[in-house]
mmCIF file of C-alpha atoms in Angstrom:
data_model
loop_
_atom_site.group_PDB
_atom_site.id
_atom_site.type_symbol
_atom_site.label_atom_id
_atom_site.label_comp_id
_atom_site.label_asym_id
_atom_site.label_seq_id
_atom_site.Cartn_x
_atom_site.Cartn_y
_atom_site.Cartn_z
ATOM 1 C CA UNK A 1 -90.541 113.461 25.174
ATOM 2 C CA UNK A 2 -93.131 111.342 23.339
ATOM 3 C CA UNK A 3 -95.942 113.909 23.624
ATOM 4 C CA UNK A 4 -99.171 115.011 25.279
ATOM 5 C CA UNK A 5 -102.772 113.861 24.941
ATOM 6 C CA UNK A 6 -106.068 115.541 25.880
ATOM 7 C CA UNK A 7 -109.281 113.581 26.545
ATOM 8 C CA UNK A 8 -112.708 115.085 27.306
ATOM 9 C CA UNK A 9 -116.020 113.464 28.167
ATOM 10 C CA UNK A 10 -118.837 113.703 25.630
ATOM 11 C CA UNK A 11 -122.618 113.895 25.829
ATOM 12 C CA UNK A 12 -122.587 110.094 26.096
ATOM 13 C CA UNK A 13 -119.858 109.796 28.733
ATOM 14 C CA UNK A 14 -120.447 112.777 31.052
ATOM 15 C CA UNK A 15 -121.032 111.785 34.695
ATOM 16 C CA UNK A 16 -124.702 112.060 35.621
ATOM 17 C CA UNK A 17 -125.322 113.227 39.213
ATOM 18 C CA UNK A 18 -128.906 114.372 38.602
ATOM 19 C CA UNK A 19 -130.220 111.630 40.892
ATOM 20 C CA UNK A 20 -127.680 112.126 43.713
ATOM 21 C CA UNK A 21 -128.671 114.285 46.690
ATOM 22 C CA UNK A 22 -125.157 114.466 48.150
ATOM 23 C CA UNK A 23 -121.919 113.925 46.222
ATOM 24 C CA UNK A 24 -119.454 112.747 48.839
ATOM 25 C CA UNK A 25 -116.289 111.911 46.942
ATOM 26 C CA UNK A 26 -114.309 111.441 43.735
ATOM 27 C CA UNK A 27 -112.908 108.024 42.827
ATOM 28 C CA UNK A 28 -110.075 107.813 40.302
ATOM 29 C CA UNK A 29 -108.487 104.541 39.209
ATOM 30 C CA UNK A 30 -105.399 105.378 37.154
ATOM 31 C CA UNK A 31 -101.707 104.691 36.729
ATOM 32 C CA UNK A 32 -98.992 107.322 36.315
ATOM 33 C CA UNK A 33 -95.680 105.622 35.560
ATOM 34 C CA UNK A 34 -92.373 107.390 36.121
ATOM 35 C CA UNK A 35 -91.731 110.270 33.722
ATOM 36 C CA UNK A 36 -95.454 110.897 33.118
ATOM 37 C CA UNK A 37 -98.057 113.205 34.615
ATOM 38 C CA UNK A 38 -101.858 113.468 34.522
ATOM 39 C CA UNK A 39 -104.024 116.492 35.324
ATOM 40 C CA UNK A 40 -107.813 117.096 35.507
ATOM 41 C CA UNK A 41 -110.307 119.949 34.996
ATOM 42 C CA UNK A 42 -114.045 119.839 35.753
ATOM 43 C CA UNK A 43 -117.101 121.430 34.103
ATOM 44 C CA UNK A 44 -120.501 121.598 35.877
ATOM 45 C CA UNK A 45 -123.663 121.484 33.724
ATOM 46 C CA UNK A 46 -121.802 122.555 30.596
ATOM 47 C CA UNK A 47 -120.286 125.616 32.269
ATOM 48 C CA UNK A 48 -116.723 126.898 32.325
ATOM 49 C CA UNK A 49 -113.833 124.579 33.137
ATOM 50 C CA UNK A 50 -112.785 124.666 36.790
ATOM 51 C CA UNK A 51 -109.910 123.677 39.030
ATOM 52 C CA UNK A 52 -109.967 123.246 42.792
ATOM 53 C CA UNK A 53 -107.532 125.580 44.534
ATOM 54 C CA UNK A 54 -107.412 126.527 48.177
ATOM 55 C CA UNK A 55 -111.002 125.983 49.274
ATOM 56 C CA UNK A 56 -113.035 126.721 46.131
ATOM 57 C CA UNK A 57 -113.641 125.716 42.519
ATOM 58 C CA UNK A 58 -112.125 128.520 40.452
ATOM 59 C CA UNK A 59 -112.379 128.996 36.696
ATOM 60 C CA UNK A 60 -109.357 127.919 34.678
ATOM 61 C CA UNK A 61 -107.540 130.848 33.035
ATOM 62 C CA UNK A 62 -107.602 129.096 29.654
ATOM 63 C CA UNK A 63 -111.071 127.934 28.551
ATOM 64 C CA UNK A 64 -110.036 126.873 25.025
ATOM 65 C CA UNK A 65 -108.485 123.714 26.383
ATOM 66 C CA UNK A 66 -105.266 122.213 25.106
ATOM 67 C CA UNK A 67 -103.226 119.426 26.620
ATOM 68 C CA UNK A 68 -100.623 122.001 27.736
ATOM 69 C CA UNK A 69 -103.205 124.276 29.391
ATOM 70 C CA UNK A 70 -104.752 121.408 31.367
ATOM 71 C CA UNK A 71 -101.330 120.115 32.387
ATOM 72 C CA UNK A 72 -100.453 123.622 33.574
ATOM 73 C CA UNK A 73 -103.682 124.420 35.448
ATOM 74 C CA UNK A 74 -105.338 121.097 36.266
ATOM 75 C CA UNK A 75 -105.553 119.196 39.536
ATOM 76 C CA UNK A 76 -103.714 116.019 40.328
ATOM 77 C CA UNK A 77 -105.430 112.758 41.220
ATOM 78 C CA UNK A 78 -104.440 113.115 44.887
ATOM 79 C CA UNK A 79 -105.817 116.660 45.087
ATOM 80 C CA UNK A 80 -109.230 115.513 43.854
ATOM 81 C CA UNK A 81 -109.552 112.292 45.817
ATOM 82 C CA UNK A 82 -109.180 114.019 49.193
ATOM 83 C CA UNK A 83 -112.209 116.269 48.543
ATOM 84 C CA UNK A 84 -115.279 115.641 50.680
ATOM 85 C CA UNK A 85 -118.982 116.502 50.619
ATOM 86 C CA UNK A 86 -118.233 120.082 51.720
ATOM 87 C CA UNK A 87 -116.173 120.764 48.580
ATOM 88 C CA UNK A 88 -118.513 118.880 46.216
ATOM 89 C CA UNK A 89 -121.915 120.397 47.017
ATOM 90 C CA UNK A 90 -122.072 122.077 43.584
ATOM 91 C CA UNK A 91 -121.970 118.657 41.883
ATOM 92 C CA UNK A 92 -125.246 117.311 43.320
ATOM 93 C CA UNK A 93 -128.056 117.113 40.774
ATOM 94 C CA UNK A 94 -125.763 118.189 37.896
ATOM 95 C CA UNK A 95 -124.034 116.755 34.820
ATOM 96 C CA UNK A 96 -120.264 116.698 35.238
ATOM 97 C CA UNK A 97 -117.724 116.769 32.396
ATOM 98 C CA UNK A 98 -114.059 115.917 32.890
ATOM 99 C CA UNK A 99 -111.018 116.966 30.860
ATOM 100 C CA UNK A 100 -107.886 114.834 31.295
ATOM 101 C CA UNK A 101 -104.424 115.699 29.996
ATOM 102 C CA UNK A 102 -101.518 113.262 30.035
ATOM 103 C CA UNK A 103 -97.837 113.927 29.410
ATOM 104 C CA UNK A 104 -95.619 111.025 28.392
ATOM 105 C CA UNK A 105 -91.859 111.393 28.592
ATOM 106 C CA UNK A 106 -89.097 109.530 26.784
ATOM 107 C CA UNK A 107 -88.823 105.823 27.612
ATOM 108 C CA UNK A 108 -91.893 106.060 29.874
ATOM 109 C CA UNK A 109 -94.573 103.429 30.186
ATOM 110 C CA UNK A 110 -97.997 104.625 29.030
ATOM 111 C CA UNK A 111 -100.256 106.118 31.717
ATOM 112 C CA UNK A 112 -103.863 104.895 31.983
ATOM 113 C CA UNK A 113 -107.169 106.205 33.318
ATOM 114 C CA UNK A 114 -109.411 103.238 34.104
ATOM 115 C CA UNK A 115 -112.144 105.012 36.046
ATOM 116 C CA UNK A 116 -113.255 108.500 37.050
ATOM 117 C CA UNK A 117 -116.444 108.438 39.106
ATOM 118 C CA UNK A 118 -118.423 110.448 41.633
ATOM 119 C CA UNK A 119 -119.937 108.722 44.635
ATOM 120 C CA UNK A 120 -122.827 109.955 46.732
ATOM 121 C CA UNK A 121 -125.815 109.135 48.862
ATOM 122 C CA UNK A 122 -129.555 109.759 49.036
ATOM 123 C CA UNK A 123 -131.800 109.942 52.098
ATOM 124 C CA UNK A 124 -134.264 107.599 50.374
ATOM 125 C CA UNK A 125 -133.471 106.094 46.996
ATOM 126 C CA UNK A 126 -136.378 106.697 44.642
ATOM 127 C CA UNK A 127 -134.489 107.081 41.373
ATOM 128 C CA UNK A 128 -131.269 105.647 40.035
ATOM 129 C CA UNK A 129 -129.486 105.797 36.698
ATOM 130 C CA UNK A 130 -127.522 102.980 35.075
ATOM 131 C CA UNK A 131 -125.296 103.126 32.001
ATOM 132 C CA UNK A 132 -124.502 100.242 29.677
ATOM 133 C CA UNK A 133 -121.167 99.555 28.091
ATOM 134 C CA UNK A 134 -120.572 100.953 24.606
ATOM 135 C CA UNK A 135 -121.837 98.471 21.990
ATOM 136 C CA UNK A 136 -119.977 98.596 18.672
ATOM 137 C CA UNK A 137 -122.314 97.942 15.720
ATOM 138 C CA UNK A 138 -119.709 98.016 12.968
ATOM 139 C CA UNK A 139 -116.451 99.533 11.752
ATOM 140 C CA UNK A 140 -118.634 101.901 9.718
ATOM 141 C CA UNK A 141 -122.072 103.225 10.641
ATOM 142 C CA UNK A 142 -124.937 100.782 10.037
ATOM 143 C CA UNK A 143 -128.645 101.484 9.774
ATOM 144 C CA UNK A 144 -130.636 100.906 12.973
ATOM 145 C CA UNK A 145 -134.065 99.536 12.078
ATOM 146 C CA UNK A 146 -135.557 98.872 15.515
ATOM 147 C CA UNK A 147 -134.826 98.838 19.251
ATOM 148 C CA UNK A 148 -137.082 96.689 21.412
ATOM 149 C CA UNK A 149 -137.041 96.441 25.212
ATOM 150 C CA UNK A 150 -138.534 94.088 27.796
ATOM 151 C CA UNK A 151 -139.311 95.607 31.195
ATOM 152 C CA UNK A 152 -141.429 94.977 34.307
ATOM 153 C CA UNK A 153 -143.190 97.758 36.207
ATOM 154 C CA UNK A 154 -145.654 97.545 39.104
ATOM 155 C CA UNK A 155 -146.896 99.456 42.159
ATOM 156 C CA UNK A 156 -145.530 102.812 41.028
ATOM 157 C CA UNK A 157 -142.267 101.580 39.519
ATOM 158 C CA UNK A 158 -141.112 102.984 36.170
ATOM 159 C CA UNK A 159 -138.296 102.297 33.704
ATOM 160 C CA UNK A 160 -137.249 104.828 31.051
ATOM 161 C CA UNK A 161 -134.578 103.965 28.497
ATOM 162 C CA UNK A 162 -132.461 106.424 26.523
ATOM 163 C CA UNK A 163 -129.655 105.957 24.007
ATOM 164 C CA UNK A 164 -126.752 107.905 22.541
ATOM 165 C CA UNK A 165 -125.164 106.971 19.207
ATOM 166 C CA UNK A 166 -121.783 107.523 17.593
ATOM 167 C CA UNK A 167 -121.508 108.488 13.915
ATOM 168 C CA UNK A 168 -118.750 107.854 11.353
ATOM 169 C CA UNK A 169 -116.934 110.994 12.535
ATOM 170 C CA UNK A 170 -116.781 109.443 16.055
ATOM 171 C CA UNK A 171 -119.127 112.153 17.392
ATOM 172 C CA UNK A 172 -121.625 111.171 20.091
ATOM 173 C CA UNK A 173 -125.215 112.401 20.153
ATOM 174 C CA UNK A 174 -127.103 113.499 23.250
ATOM 175 C CA UNK A 175 -129.224 110.873 25.008
ATOM 176 C CA UNK A 176 -132.758 110.641 23.590
ATOM 177 C CA UNK A 177 -135.568 108.131 24.083
ATOM 178 C CA UNK A 178 -134.622 104.769 22.592
ATOM 179 C CA UNK A 179 -137.685 104.696 20.293
ATOM 180 C CA UNK A 180 -136.605 107.990 18.688
ATOM 181 C CA UNK A 181 -133.254 106.610 17.503
ATOM 182 C CA UNK A 182 -133.191 106.565 13.686
ATOM 183 C CA UNK A 183 -130.556 106.593 10.972
ATOM 184 C CA UNK A 184 -127.080 105.102 11.130
ATOM 185 C CA UNK A 185 -124.594 104.541 13.929
ATOM 186 C CA UNK A 186 -121.322 102.716 14.472
ATOM 187 C CA UNK A 187 -121.787 102.471 18.251
ATOM 188 C CA UNK A 188 -124.569 102.880 20.809
ATOM 189 C CA UNK A 189 -124.771 103.287 24.591
ATOM 190 C CA UNK A 190 -127.887 103.055 26.760
ATOM 191 C CA UNK A 191 -128.960 104.950 29.872
ATOM 192 C CA UNK A 192 -131.726 103.472 32.040
ATOM 193 C CA UNK A 193 -133.580 105.605 34.570
ATOM 194 C CA UNK A 194 -135.153 103.398 37.236
ATOM 195 C CA UNK A 195 -137.702 105.092 39.500
ATOM 196 C CA UNK A 196 -139.793 103.687 42.360
ATOM 197 C CA UNK A 197 -142.696 105.461 44.054
ATOM 198 C CA UNK A 198 -142.686 103.185 47.112
ATOM 199 C CA UNK A 199 -139.230 101.844 48.023
ATOM 200 C CA UNK A 200 -139.462 98.179 49.000
ATOM 201 C CA UNK A 201 -142.859 97.788 47.302
ATOM 202 C CA UNK A 202 -142.534 99.181 43.752
ATOM 203 C CA UNK A 203 -141.014 97.058 41.006
ATOM 204 C CA UNK A 204 -138.986 98.528 38.136
ATOM 205 C CA UNK A 205 -136.868 96.045 36.173
ATOM 206 C CA UNK A 206 -135.307 96.306 32.709
ATOM 207 C CA UNK A 207 -134.849 92.730 31.515
ATOM 208 C CA UNK A 208 -133.239 93.151 28.104
ATOM 209 C CA UNK A 209 -132.712 95.374 25.079
ATOM 210 C CA UNK A 210 -132.643 94.103 21.488
ATOM 211 C CA UNK A 211 -131.159 96.089 18.609
ATOM 212 C CA UNK A 212 -132.073 95.298 15.001
ATOM 213 C CA UNK A 213 -129.751 96.769 12.373
ATOM 214 C CA UNK A 214 -128.323 96.161 8.931
ATOM 215 C CA UNK A 215 -124.930 94.546 9.395
ATOM 216 C CA UNK A 216 -124.197 92.618 6.207
ATOM 217 C CA UNK A 217 -122.128 94.384 3.561
ATOM 218 C CA UNK A 218 -124.251 92.524 1.001
ATOM 219 C CA UNK A 219 -127.302 94.657 1.847
ATOM 220 C CA UNK A 220 -127.786 97.874 -0.090
ATOM 221 C CA UNK A 221 -130.649 100.302 0.315
ATOM 222 C CA UNK A 222 -132.056 103.377 -1.313
ATOM 223 C CA UNK A 223 -135.181 105.177 -0.230
ATOM 224 C CA UNK A 224 -138.068 102.979 -1.286
ATOM 225 C CA UNK A 225 -136.155 99.743 -1.933
ATOM 226 C CA UNK A 226 -133.737 97.385 -0.219
ATOM 227 C CA UNK A 227 -131.834 94.626 -2.023
ATOM 228 C CA UNK A 228 -130.281 91.486 -0.528
ATOM 229 C CA UNK A 229 -128.177 89.106 -2.649
ATOM 230 C CA UNK A 230 -126.999 85.659 -1.541
ATOM 231 C CA UNK A 231 -123.714 84.054 -2.499
ATOM 232 C CA UNK A 232 -123.838 81.896 -5.687
ATOM 233 C CA UNK A 233 -124.797 78.277 -4.963
ATOM 234 C CA UNK A 234 -123.539 75.475 -7.231
ATOM 235 C CA UNK A 235 -125.122 71.975 -7.475
ATOM 236 C CA UNK A 236 -124.149 68.806 -9.340
ATOM 237 C CA UNK A 237 -127.213 69.032 -11.601
ATOM 238 C CA UNK A 238 -129.252 71.827 -13.100
ATOM 239 C CA UNK A 239 -131.856 73.432 -10.863
ATOM 240 C CA UNK A 240 -135.470 72.847 -11.947
ATOM 241 C CA UNK A 241 -137.448 74.068 -8.906
ATOM 242 C CA UNK A 242 -137.025 76.837 -6.326
ATOM 243 C CA UNK A 243 -139.053 77.051 -3.099
ATOM 244 C CA UNK A 244 -138.285 80.005 -0.808
ATOM 245 C CA UNK A 245 -139.707 81.139 2.535
ATOM 246 C CA UNK A 246 -139.340 84.674 3.930
ATOM 247 C CA UNK A 247 -140.131 85.861 7.437
ATOM 248 C CA UNK A 248 -140.399 89.551 8.329
ATOM 249 C CA UNK A 249 -142.277 91.949 10.644
ATOM 250 C CA UNK A 250 -145.820 92.815 9.634
ATOM 251 C CA UNK A 251 -145.207 96.277 8.154
ATOM 252 C CA UNK A 252 -147.993 97.711 6.020
ATOM 253 C CA UNK A 253 -147.414 99.109 2.509
ATOM 254 C CA UNK A 254 -144.342 96.920 1.859
ATOM 255 C CA UNK A 255 -143.808 94.202 -0.741
ATOM 256 C CA UNK A 256 -141.209 91.444 -0.973
ATOM 257 C CA UNK A 257 -140.028 89.947 -4.256
ATOM 258 C CA UNK A 258 -137.621 87.080 -4.898
ATOM 259 C CA UNK A 259 -135.612 86.531 -8.073
ATOM 260 C CA UNK A 260 -133.348 83.668 -9.140
ATOM 261 C CA UNK A 261 -130.258 84.492 -11.206
ATOM 262 C CA UNK A 262 -128.913 81.674 -13.403
ATOM 263 C CA UNK A 263 -125.148 81.149 -13.540
ATOM 264 C CA UNK A 264 -123.004 84.122 -14.476
ATOM 265 C CA UNK A 265 -125.430 85.294 -17.134
ATOM 266 C CA UNK A 266 -127.946 88.114 -16.905
ATOM 267 C CA UNK A 267 -130.793 85.599 -17.149
ATOM 268 C CA UNK A 268 -133.111 86.187 -14.199
ATOM 269 C CA UNK A 269 -136.624 85.069 -13.278
ATOM 270 C CA UNK A 270 -138.994 86.259 -10.585
ATOM 271 C CA UNK A 271 -140.148 83.552 -8.181
ATOM 272 C CA UNK A 272 -143.970 83.807 -7.911
ATOM 273 C CA UNK A 273 -145.580 84.428 -4.530
ATOM 274 C CA UNK A 274 -147.844 81.544 -3.469
ATOM 275 C CA UNK A 275 -149.123 82.140 0.089
ATOM 276 C CA UNK A 276 -148.928 84.301 3.219
ATOM 277 C CA UNK A 277 -149.212 83.303 6.884
ATOM 278 C CA UNK A 278 -149.260 85.767 9.803
ATOM 279 C CA UNK A 279 -148.731 85.151 13.527
ATOM 280 C CA UNK A 280 -147.707 87.318 16.491
ATOM 281 C CA UNK A 281 -146.880 90.354 14.376
ATOM 282 C CA UNK A 282 -144.598 88.407 11.995
ATOM 283 C CA UNK A 283 -145.370 87.358 8.422
ATOM 284 C CA UNK A 284 -144.204 84.202 6.646
ATOM 285 C CA UNK A 285 -144.404 84.251 2.847
ATOM 286 C CA UNK A 286 -143.921 81.342 0.433
ATOM 287 C CA UNK A 287 -142.536 81.642 -3.097
ATOM 288 C CA UNK A 288 -142.204 78.823 -5.642
ATOM 289 C CA UNK A 289 -140.886 78.565 -9.211
ATOM 290 C CA UNK A 290 -140.810 75.523 -11.534
ATOM 291 C CA UNK A 291 -138.179 75.995 -14.233
ATOM 292 C CA UNK A 292 -139.238 74.479 -17.546
ATOM 293 C CA UNK A 293 -137.328 76.472 -20.179
ATOM 294 C CA UNK A 294 -133.682 76.717 -21.231
ATOM 295 C CA UNK A 295 -132.709 79.181 -18.498
ATOM 296 C CA UNK A 296 -131.602 76.448 -16.102
ATOM 297 C CA UNK A 297 -128.138 76.278 -14.588
ATOM 298 C CA UNK A 298 -126.136 74.361 -11.986
ATOM 299 C CA UNK A 299 -125.250 77.682 -10.318
ATOM 300 C CA UNK A 300 -127.949 80.014 -9.015
ATOM 301 C CA UNK A 301 -128.097 83.167 -6.894
ATOM 302 C CA UNK A 302 -131.111 84.525 -5.012
ATOM 303 C CA UNK A 303 -131.987 88.208 -4.932
ATOM 304 C CA UNK A 304 -134.587 89.620 -2.507
ATOM 305 C CA UNK A 305 -136.144 93.044 -3.047
ATOM 306 C CA UNK A 306 -137.831 94.842 -0.143
ATOM 307 C CA UNK A 307 -140.082 97.509 -1.621
ATOM 308 C CA UNK A 308 -141.327 100.439 0.459
ATOM 309 C CA UNK A 309 -144.404 101.713 -1.332
ATOM 310 C CA UNK A 310 -145.163 105.441 -1.238
ATOM 311 C CA UNK A 311 -147.963 107.821 -2.091
ATOM 312 C CA UNK A 312 -149.944 110.909 -1.192
ATOM 313 C CA UNK A 313 -153.095 111.402 0.878
ATOM 314 C CA UNK A 314 -155.100 114.563 0.175
ATOM 315 C CA UNK A 315 -157.827 116.099 2.360
ATOM 316 C CA UNK A 316 -158.577 112.896 4.283
ATOM 317 C CA UNK A 317 -161.508 113.573 6.640
ATOM 318 C CA UNK A 318 -160.663 112.473 10.182
ATOM 319 C CA UNK A 319 -163.533 113.646 12.352
ATOM 320 C CA UNK A 320 -165.254 116.516 14.164
ATOM 321 C CA UNK A 321 -163.526 118.545 16.881
ATOM 322 C CA UNK A 322 -164.686 118.163 20.487
ATOM 323 C CA UNK A 323 -162.596 120.836 22.169
ATOM 324 C CA UNK A 324 -160.419 118.082 23.638
ATOM 325 C CA UNK A 325 -157.464 116.153 22.259
ATOM 326 C CA UNK A 326 -158.439 113.295 19.911
ATOM 327 C CA UNK A 327 -156.273 110.489 18.541
ATOM 328 C CA UNK A 328 -156.510 109.501 14.859
ATOM 329 C CA UNK A 329 -154.628 106.499 13.463
ATOM 330 C CA UNK A 330 -153.334 107.395 9.991
ATOM 331 C CA UNK A 331 -153.780 104.846 7.234
ATOM 332 C CA UNK A 332 -150.159 105.142 6.064
ATOM 333 C CA UNK A 333 -146.740 106.027 7.554
ATOM 334 C CA UNK A 334 -146.654 109.783 6.985
ATOM 335 C CA UNK A 335 -143.553 111.855 6.315
ATOM 336 C CA UNK A 336 -143.814 114.243 9.295
ATOM 337 C CA UNK A 337 -142.520 117.271 7.392
ATOM 338 C CA UNK A 338 -145.351 116.982 4.814
ATOM 339 C CA UNK A 339 -148.315 116.789 7.222
ATOM 340 C CA UNK A 340 -150.922 119.529 6.827
ATOM 341 C CA UNK A 341 -153.927 119.570 9.158
ATOM 342 C CA UNK A 342 -157.064 121.544 8.337
ATOM 343 C CA UNK A 343 -159.313 122.484 11.236
ATOM 344 C CA UNK A 344 -156.633 122.879 13.915
ATOM 345 C CA UNK A 345 -153.156 124.272 14.489
ATOM 346 C CA UNK A 346 -152.815 122.277 17.705
ATOM 347 C CA UNK A 347 -151.631 118.808 16.712
ATOM 348 C CA UNK A 348 -148.807 116.334 17.383
ATOM 349 C CA UNK A 349 -147.711 113.382 15.224
ATOM 350 C CA UNK A 350 -146.499 110.194 16.950
ATOM 351 C CA UNK A 351 -144.322 108.698 14.231
ATOM 352 C CA UNK A 352 -143.722 105.336 15.916
ATOM 353 C CA UNK A 353 -147.460 104.552 16.068
ATOM 354 C CA UNK A 354 -148.624 106.649 13.059
ATOM 355 C CA UNK A 355 -151.018 108.470 15.372
ATOM 356 C CA UNK A 356 -152.103 112.087 14.950
ATOM 357 C CA UNK A 357 -153.170 113.839 18.178
ATOM 358 C CA UNK A 358 -155.428 116.802 17.366
ATOM 359 C CA UNK A 359 -157.169 119.373 19.535
ATOM 360 C CA UNK A 360 -159.847 121.256 17.575
ATOM 361 C CA UNK A 361 -162.764 123.490 18.507
ATOM 362 C CA UNK A 362 -166.110 121.758 19.005
ATOM 363 C CA UNK A 363 -167.869 121.252 15.678
ATOM 364 C CA UNK A 364 -164.868 122.002 13.415
ATOM 365 C CA UNK A 365 -164.115 119.432 10.709
ATOM 366 C CA UNK A 366 -160.620 117.923 10.851
ATOM 367 C CA UNK A 367 -158.846 116.688 7.725
ATOM 368 C CA UNK A 368 -155.250 115.868 6.869
ATOM 369 C CA UNK A 369 -152.982 115.743 3.815
ATOM 370 C CA UNK A 370 -149.542 114.129 3.709
ATOM 371 C CA UNK A 371 -146.994 112.209 1.663
ATOM 372 C CA UNK A 372 -146.203 108.731 2.940
ATOM 373 C CA UNK A 373 -143.490 106.101 2.672
ATOM 374 C CA UNK A 374 -143.736 102.646 4.247
ATOM 375 C CA UNK A 375 -141.540 102.074 7.285
ATOM 376 C CA UNK A 376 -138.155 100.477 6.734
ATOM 377 C CA UNK A 377 -138.348 96.756 7.380
ATOM 378 C CA UNK A 378 -136.030 93.744 7.286
ATOM 379 C CA UNK A 379 -135.893 89.973 7.035
ATOM 380 C CA UNK A 380 -135.832 87.840 10.168
ATOM 381 C CA UNK A 381 -135.355 84.614 8.175
ATOM 382 C CA UNK A 382 -134.737 83.414 4.617
ATOM 383 C CA UNK A 383 -134.839 79.723 3.719
ATOM 384 C CA UNK A 384 -134.741 78.116 0.274
ATOM 385 C CA UNK A 385 -134.816 74.594 -1.142
ATOM 386 C CA UNK A 386 -133.778 73.611 -4.666
ATOM 387 C CA UNK A 387 -134.734 70.556 -6.723
ATOM 388 C CA UNK A 388 -132.164 69.385 -9.256
#
């Protein structure tokens, strides 16, 4: 015998039946070559593992699953695919996890599970859920800097997008709103909830999703600074002028610096900033250096520093309470854990928009203190010309 294998769904791959009024069947697309066997157990809304026996879903004797326990207690593909709406009523409106165990004997071809799905119907479709494929971002986790979506909503239609990410330990997170995804991930999967208030009239369309992340191994970051280094460039003659152009999102409290490194030496010069141009939320910056001393070389390397400035705001007066919720745009990107509000204990910080929502009694003064660090940003373009 070659051995056994146990596979279980995760938070990112569980089957979502929350939008299905009636689950009417189980569809399994698999292959079980000679001298192999495959068995299944089911969990409803994170509950105990179950098997279908007789006319009911009974709890499995062994809840600490192993491949042997599932092979011993689990259902076959044929046993599950003959079930109808009457046996699947408990699945409607729930999240369903599946455990699959496979046994592979000597000289056997490998079994495969291509699809395990639940089908159903609604009396009037008002909400549906769609899952994307799993998008691999890198062999190792990379930093996600932004997720942007394009959608169309009208006449009571609505689109909500969620994402789950996989870390370096191959663990999947729960689904959360796409704009709350921060940190690093090696893979990501999206879930779109499409809802219409008036079927046939409402419009709810998700056109596309764009992910911005650090992918190059030549990018290194620490809190407060990012560094990008190009490959060395060699010309026939010595370089005497450098003209560089950077493009990046318009993120406040950040600075960009460019340096030119000459040859293999430690000789390095900063390229002075000359002008800035802004359009449609993106900034284009020009840098230019004329080299007139002995630090010239036929081989040069460019280094770009992205500097996240930081600081502290103390007792910043925001306004006077009205008894209702008020929105205050903070001057800097606050560290949420450092925010202290005077004048109210009822406040919420919207990190994506740097907005503080405060409800204070009428007439009370509202002030805030916090530490801040500029948002992480990135380059969208880098171009450079050299005169020799």
